[in-house]
mmCIF file of C-alpha atoms in Angstrom:
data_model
loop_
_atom_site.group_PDB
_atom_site.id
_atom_site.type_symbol
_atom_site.label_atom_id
_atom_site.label_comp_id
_atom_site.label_asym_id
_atom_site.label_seq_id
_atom_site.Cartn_x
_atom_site.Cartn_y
_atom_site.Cartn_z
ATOM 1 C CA UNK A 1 -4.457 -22.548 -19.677
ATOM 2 C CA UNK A 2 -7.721 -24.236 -20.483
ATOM 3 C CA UNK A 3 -9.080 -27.616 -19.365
ATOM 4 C CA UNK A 4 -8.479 -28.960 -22.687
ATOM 5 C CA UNK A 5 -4.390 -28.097 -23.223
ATOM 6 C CA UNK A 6 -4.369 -29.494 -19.043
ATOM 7 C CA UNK A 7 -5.449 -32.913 -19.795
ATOM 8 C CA UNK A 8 -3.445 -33.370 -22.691
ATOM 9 C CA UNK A 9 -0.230 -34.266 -22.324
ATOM 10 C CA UNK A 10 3.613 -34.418 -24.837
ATOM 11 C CA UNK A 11 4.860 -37.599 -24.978
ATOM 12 C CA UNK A 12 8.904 -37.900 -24.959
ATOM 13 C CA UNK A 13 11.372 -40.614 -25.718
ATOM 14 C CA UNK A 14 10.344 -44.027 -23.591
ATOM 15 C CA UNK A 15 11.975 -44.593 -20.251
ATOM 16 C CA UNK A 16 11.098 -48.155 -19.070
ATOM 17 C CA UNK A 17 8.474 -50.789 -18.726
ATOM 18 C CA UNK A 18 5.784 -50.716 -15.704
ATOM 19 C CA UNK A 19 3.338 -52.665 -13.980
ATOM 20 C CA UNK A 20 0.559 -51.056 -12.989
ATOM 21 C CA UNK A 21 -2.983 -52.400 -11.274
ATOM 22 C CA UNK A 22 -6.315 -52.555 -12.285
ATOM 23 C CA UNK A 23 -8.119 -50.060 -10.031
ATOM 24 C CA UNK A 24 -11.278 -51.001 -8.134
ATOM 25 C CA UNK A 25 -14.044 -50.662 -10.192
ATOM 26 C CA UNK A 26 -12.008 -52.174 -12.717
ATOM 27 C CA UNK A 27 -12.426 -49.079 -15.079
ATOM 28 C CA UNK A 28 -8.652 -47.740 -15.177
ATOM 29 C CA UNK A 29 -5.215 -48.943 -15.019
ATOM 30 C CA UNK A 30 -3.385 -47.231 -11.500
ATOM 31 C CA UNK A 31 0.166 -46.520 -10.601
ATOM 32 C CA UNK A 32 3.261 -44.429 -9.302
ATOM 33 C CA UNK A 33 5.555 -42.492 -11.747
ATOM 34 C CA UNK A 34 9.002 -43.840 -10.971
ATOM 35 C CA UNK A 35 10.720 -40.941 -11.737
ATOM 36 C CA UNK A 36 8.514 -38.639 -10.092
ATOM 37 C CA UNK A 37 6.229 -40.573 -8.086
ATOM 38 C CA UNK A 38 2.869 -38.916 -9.140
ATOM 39 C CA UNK A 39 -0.091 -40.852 -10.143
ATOM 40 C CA UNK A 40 -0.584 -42.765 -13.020
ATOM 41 C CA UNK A 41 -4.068 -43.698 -14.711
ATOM 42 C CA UNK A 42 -5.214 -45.309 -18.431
ATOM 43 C CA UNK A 43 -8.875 -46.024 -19.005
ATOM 44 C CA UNK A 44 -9.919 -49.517 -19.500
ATOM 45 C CA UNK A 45 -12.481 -49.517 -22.377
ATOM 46 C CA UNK A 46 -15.427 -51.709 -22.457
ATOM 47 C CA UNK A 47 -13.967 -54.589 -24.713
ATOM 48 C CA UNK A 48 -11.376 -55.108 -21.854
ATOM 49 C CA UNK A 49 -7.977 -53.264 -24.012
ATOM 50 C CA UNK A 50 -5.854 -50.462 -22.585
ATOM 51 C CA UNK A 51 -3.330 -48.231 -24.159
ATOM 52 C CA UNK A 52 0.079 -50.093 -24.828
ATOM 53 C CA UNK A 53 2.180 -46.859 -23.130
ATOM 54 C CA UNK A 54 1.427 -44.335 -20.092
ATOM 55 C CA UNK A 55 2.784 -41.067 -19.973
ATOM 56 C CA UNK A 56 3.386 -38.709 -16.321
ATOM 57 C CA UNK A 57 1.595 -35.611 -16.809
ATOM 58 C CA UNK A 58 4.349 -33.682 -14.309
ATOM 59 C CA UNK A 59 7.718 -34.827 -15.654
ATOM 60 C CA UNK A 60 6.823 -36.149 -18.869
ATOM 61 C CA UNK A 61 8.014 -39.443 -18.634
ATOM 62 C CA UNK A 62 6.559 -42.261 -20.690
ATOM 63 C CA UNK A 63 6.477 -46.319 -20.166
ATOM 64 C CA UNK A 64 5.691 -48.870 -22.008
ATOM 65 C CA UNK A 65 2.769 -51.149 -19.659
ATOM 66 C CA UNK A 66 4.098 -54.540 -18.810
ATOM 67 C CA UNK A 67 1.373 -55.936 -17.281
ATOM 68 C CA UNK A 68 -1.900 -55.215 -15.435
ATOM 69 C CA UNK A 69 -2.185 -56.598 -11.774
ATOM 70 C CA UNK A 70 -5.864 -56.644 -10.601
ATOM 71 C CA UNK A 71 -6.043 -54.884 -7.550
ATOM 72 C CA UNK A 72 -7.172 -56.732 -4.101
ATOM 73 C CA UNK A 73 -11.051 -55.147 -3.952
ATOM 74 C CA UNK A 74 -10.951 -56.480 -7.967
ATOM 75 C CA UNK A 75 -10.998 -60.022 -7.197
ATOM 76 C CA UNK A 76 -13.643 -59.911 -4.536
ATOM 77 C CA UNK A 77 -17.253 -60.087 -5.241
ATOM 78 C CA UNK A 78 -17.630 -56.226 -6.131
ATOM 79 C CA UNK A 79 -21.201 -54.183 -6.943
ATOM 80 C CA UNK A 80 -21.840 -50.666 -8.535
ATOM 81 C CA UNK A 81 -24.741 -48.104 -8.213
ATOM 82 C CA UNK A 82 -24.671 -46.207 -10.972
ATOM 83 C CA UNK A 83 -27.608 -42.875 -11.066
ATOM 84 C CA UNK A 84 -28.137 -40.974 -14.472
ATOM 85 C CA UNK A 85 -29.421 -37.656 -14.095
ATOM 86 C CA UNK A 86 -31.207 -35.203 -16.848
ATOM 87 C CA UNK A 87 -30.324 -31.099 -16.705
ATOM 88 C CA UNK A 88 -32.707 -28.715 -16.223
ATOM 89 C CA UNK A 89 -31.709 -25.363 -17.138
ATOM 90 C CA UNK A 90 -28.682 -23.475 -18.454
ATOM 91 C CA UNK A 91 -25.391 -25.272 -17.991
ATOM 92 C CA UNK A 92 -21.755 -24.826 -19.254
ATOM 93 C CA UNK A 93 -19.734 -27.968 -19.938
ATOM 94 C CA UNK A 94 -16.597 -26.369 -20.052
ATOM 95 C CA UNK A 95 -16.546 -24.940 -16.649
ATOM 96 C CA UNK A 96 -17.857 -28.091 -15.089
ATOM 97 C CA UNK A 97 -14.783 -30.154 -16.790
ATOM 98 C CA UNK A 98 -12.818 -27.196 -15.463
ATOM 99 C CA UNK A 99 -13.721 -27.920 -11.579
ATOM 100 C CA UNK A 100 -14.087 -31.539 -12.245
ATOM 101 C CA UNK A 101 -10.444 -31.724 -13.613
ATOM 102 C CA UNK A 102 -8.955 -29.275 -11.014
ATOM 103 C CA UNK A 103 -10.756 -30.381 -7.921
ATOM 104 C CA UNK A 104 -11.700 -33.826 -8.227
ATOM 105 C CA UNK A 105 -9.495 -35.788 -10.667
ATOM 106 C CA UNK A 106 -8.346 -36.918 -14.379
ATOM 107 C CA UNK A 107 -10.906 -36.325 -16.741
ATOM 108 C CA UNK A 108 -11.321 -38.676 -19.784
ATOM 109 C CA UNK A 109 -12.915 -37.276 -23.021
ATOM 110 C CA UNK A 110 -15.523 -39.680 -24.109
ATOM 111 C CA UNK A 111 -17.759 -39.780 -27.199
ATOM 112 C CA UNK A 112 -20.506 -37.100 -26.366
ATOM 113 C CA UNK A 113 -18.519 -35.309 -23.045
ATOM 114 C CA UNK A 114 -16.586 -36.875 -20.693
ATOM 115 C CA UNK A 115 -16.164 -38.737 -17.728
ATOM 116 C CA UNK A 116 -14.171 -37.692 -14.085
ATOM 117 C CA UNK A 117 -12.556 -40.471 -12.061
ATOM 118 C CA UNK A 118 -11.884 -38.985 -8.811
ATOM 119 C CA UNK A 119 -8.281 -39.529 -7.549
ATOM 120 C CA UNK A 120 -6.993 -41.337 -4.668
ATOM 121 C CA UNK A 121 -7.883 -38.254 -2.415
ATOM 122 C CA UNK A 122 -11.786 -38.158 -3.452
ATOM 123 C CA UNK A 123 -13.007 -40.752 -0.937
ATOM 124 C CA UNK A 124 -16.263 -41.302 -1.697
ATOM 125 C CA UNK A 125 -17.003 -39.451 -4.228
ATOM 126 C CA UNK A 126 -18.481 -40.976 -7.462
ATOM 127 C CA UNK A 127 -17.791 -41.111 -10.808
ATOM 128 C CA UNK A 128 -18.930 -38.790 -12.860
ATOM 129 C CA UNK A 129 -20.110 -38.704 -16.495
ATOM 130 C CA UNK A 130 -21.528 -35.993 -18.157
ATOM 131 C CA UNK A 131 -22.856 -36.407 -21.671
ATOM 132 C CA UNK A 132 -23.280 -33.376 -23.654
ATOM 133 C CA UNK A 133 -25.551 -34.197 -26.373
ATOM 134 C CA UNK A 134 -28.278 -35.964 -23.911
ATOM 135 C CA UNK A 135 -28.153 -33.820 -21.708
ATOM 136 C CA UNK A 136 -27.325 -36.372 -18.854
ATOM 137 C CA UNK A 137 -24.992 -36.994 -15.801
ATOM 138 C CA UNK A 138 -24.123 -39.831 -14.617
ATOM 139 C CA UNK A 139 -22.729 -40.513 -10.816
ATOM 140 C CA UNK A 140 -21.657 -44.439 -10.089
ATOM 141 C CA UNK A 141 -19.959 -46.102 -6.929
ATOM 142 C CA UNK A 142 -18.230 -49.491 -7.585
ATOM 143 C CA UNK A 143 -16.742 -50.919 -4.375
ATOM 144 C CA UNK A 144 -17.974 -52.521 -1.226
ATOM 145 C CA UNK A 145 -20.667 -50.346 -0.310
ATOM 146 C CA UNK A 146 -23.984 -51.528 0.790
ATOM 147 C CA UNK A 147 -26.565 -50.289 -1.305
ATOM 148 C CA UNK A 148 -27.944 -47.457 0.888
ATOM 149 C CA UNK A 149 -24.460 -46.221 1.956
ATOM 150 C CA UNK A 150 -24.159 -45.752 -2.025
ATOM 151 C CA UNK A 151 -27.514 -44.062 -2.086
ATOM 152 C CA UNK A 152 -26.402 -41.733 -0.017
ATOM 153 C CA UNK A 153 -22.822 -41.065 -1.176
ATOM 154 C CA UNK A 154 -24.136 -40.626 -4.448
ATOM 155 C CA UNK A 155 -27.148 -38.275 -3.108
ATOM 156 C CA UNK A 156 -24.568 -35.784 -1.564
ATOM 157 C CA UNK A 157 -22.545 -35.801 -4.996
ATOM 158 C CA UNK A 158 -25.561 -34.717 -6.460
ATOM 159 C CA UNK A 159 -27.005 -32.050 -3.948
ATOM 160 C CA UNK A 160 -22.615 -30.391 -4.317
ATOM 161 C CA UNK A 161 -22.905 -30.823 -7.827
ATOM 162 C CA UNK A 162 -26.114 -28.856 -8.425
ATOM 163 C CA UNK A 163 -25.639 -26.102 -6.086
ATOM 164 C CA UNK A 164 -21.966 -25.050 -7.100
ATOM 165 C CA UNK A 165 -23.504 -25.134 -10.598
ATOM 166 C CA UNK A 166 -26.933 -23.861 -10.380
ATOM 167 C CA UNK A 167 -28.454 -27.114 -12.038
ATOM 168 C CA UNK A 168 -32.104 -29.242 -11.138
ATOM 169 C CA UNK A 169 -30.971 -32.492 -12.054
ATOM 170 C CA UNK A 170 -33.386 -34.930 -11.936
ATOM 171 C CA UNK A 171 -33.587 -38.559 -11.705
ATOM 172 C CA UNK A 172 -34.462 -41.289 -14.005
ATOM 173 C CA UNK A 173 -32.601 -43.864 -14.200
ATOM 174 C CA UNK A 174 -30.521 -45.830 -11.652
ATOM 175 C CA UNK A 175 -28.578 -49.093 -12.326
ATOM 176 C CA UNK A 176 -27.054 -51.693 -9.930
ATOM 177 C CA UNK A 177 -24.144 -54.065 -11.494
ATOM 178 C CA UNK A 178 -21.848 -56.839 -10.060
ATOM 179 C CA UNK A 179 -18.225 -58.206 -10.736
ATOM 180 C CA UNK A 180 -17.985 -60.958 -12.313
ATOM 181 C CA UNK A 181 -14.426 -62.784 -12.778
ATOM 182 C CA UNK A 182 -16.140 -64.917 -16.348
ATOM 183 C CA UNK A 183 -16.151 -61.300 -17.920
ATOM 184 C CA UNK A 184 -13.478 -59.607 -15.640
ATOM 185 C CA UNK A 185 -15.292 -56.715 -15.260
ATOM 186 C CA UNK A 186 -18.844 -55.635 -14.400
ATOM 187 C CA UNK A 187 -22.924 -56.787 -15.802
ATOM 188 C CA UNK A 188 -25.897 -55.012 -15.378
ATOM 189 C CA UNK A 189 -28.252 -56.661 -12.621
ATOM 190 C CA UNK A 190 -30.727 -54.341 -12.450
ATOM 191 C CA UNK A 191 -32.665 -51.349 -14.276
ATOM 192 C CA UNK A 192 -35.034 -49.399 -12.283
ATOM 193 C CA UNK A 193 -37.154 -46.144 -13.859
ATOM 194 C CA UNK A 194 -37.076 -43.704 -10.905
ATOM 195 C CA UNK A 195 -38.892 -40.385 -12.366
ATOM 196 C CA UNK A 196 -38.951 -37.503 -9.492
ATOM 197 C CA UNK A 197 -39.488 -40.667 -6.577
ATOM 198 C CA UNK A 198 -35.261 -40.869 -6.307
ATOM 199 C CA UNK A 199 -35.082 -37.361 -4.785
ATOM 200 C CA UNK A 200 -38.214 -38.378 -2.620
ATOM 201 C CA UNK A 201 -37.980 -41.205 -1.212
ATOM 202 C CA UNK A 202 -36.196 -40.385 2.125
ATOM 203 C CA UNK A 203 -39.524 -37.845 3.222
ATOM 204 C CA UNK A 204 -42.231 -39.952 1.848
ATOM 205 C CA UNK A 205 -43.186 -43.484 0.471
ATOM 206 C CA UNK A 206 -43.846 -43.780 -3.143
ATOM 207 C CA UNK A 207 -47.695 -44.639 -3.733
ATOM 208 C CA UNK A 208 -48.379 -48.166 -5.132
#
């Protein structure tokens, strides 16, 4: 069965209304299957909006959302690091969704690729977005986490991600956001141009 039949899912007659919480980095809808108890998960687009109905990829079940409760991390001053990386040399999309969707956790299709939220056994581990067209991956941390822990979360992501796949990625771009409750969701604080100084920063200092 390929990635592609995995991720997509029937949808039978609906079951009952559910409330389910905004996660938090405020990108997806979370919850528990009632009749099954596994996960639940609907990406939050950009304008704010959400699919109207949820359906459990294991039993089938669908529900109509009721209501989205932000989650406790939501409604505390949140940031995000966010790290776009080009590809250097020969990749294959398909068998990155493949390990991204089997060993990490629900992958979205977006326009241009697709994007990997990790589930609620991934710890640390970033989001991931890989665009096809551009060329580009993109790892982000929203939470708590002081900007160097992110650094380095986001620096081991990178370092497993290129070695199971054989990839240089390198740096260029590396964005730091904040949560604000006027746009319930996150704005871009910062921009920074990073060229090849990203990957060497922790052996020497950048020259002036």
């Amino acid at each position: 069965m390929d990635a592609h039949s995995k991720a997509s899912h029937s949808q039978s007659g609906l079951a009952a209304t559910i409330d389910l919480s905004l996660s938090d980095d405020c990108a997806r809808l979370v919850g528990t299957c009632p009749t099954c108890g596994s996960r639940l998960s609907v990406e939050v687009r950009e304008d704010g909006s959400h699919n109207q109905t949820v359906s459990c990829l294991r039993c089938r079940g669908l529900y109509r959302i009721e209501s989205a409760r932000p989650s406790p991390l939501a409604r505390a001053r949140l940031s995000g690091l966010g790290v776009s990386y080009t590809i250097e040399g020969e990749w294959n999309t398909s068998a990155i969704l493949e390990y991204l969707f089997d060993n990490v956790g629900p992958v979205d299709y977006v326009e241009g690729g697709f994007v990997c939220h990790p589930d609620d056994q991934g710890g640390d581990c970033p989001i991931i977005m890989v665009d096809e067209s551009s060329r580009v991956v993109r790892f982000a941390l929203f939470g708590g986490y002081p900007e160097n822990q992110a650094t380095t979360l986001i620096g081991q992501a990178v370092s497993e991600f290129g070695a199971r796949f054989q990839l240089d990625l390198r740096p260029f771009v590396l964005d730091r956001l904040e949560y604000r409750d006027d746009v319930s969701g996150f704005v871009l604080l910062e921009r920074r141009h990073l060229g090849a100084f990203w990957r060497e920063r922790p052996r020497r200092h950048a020259h002036a």
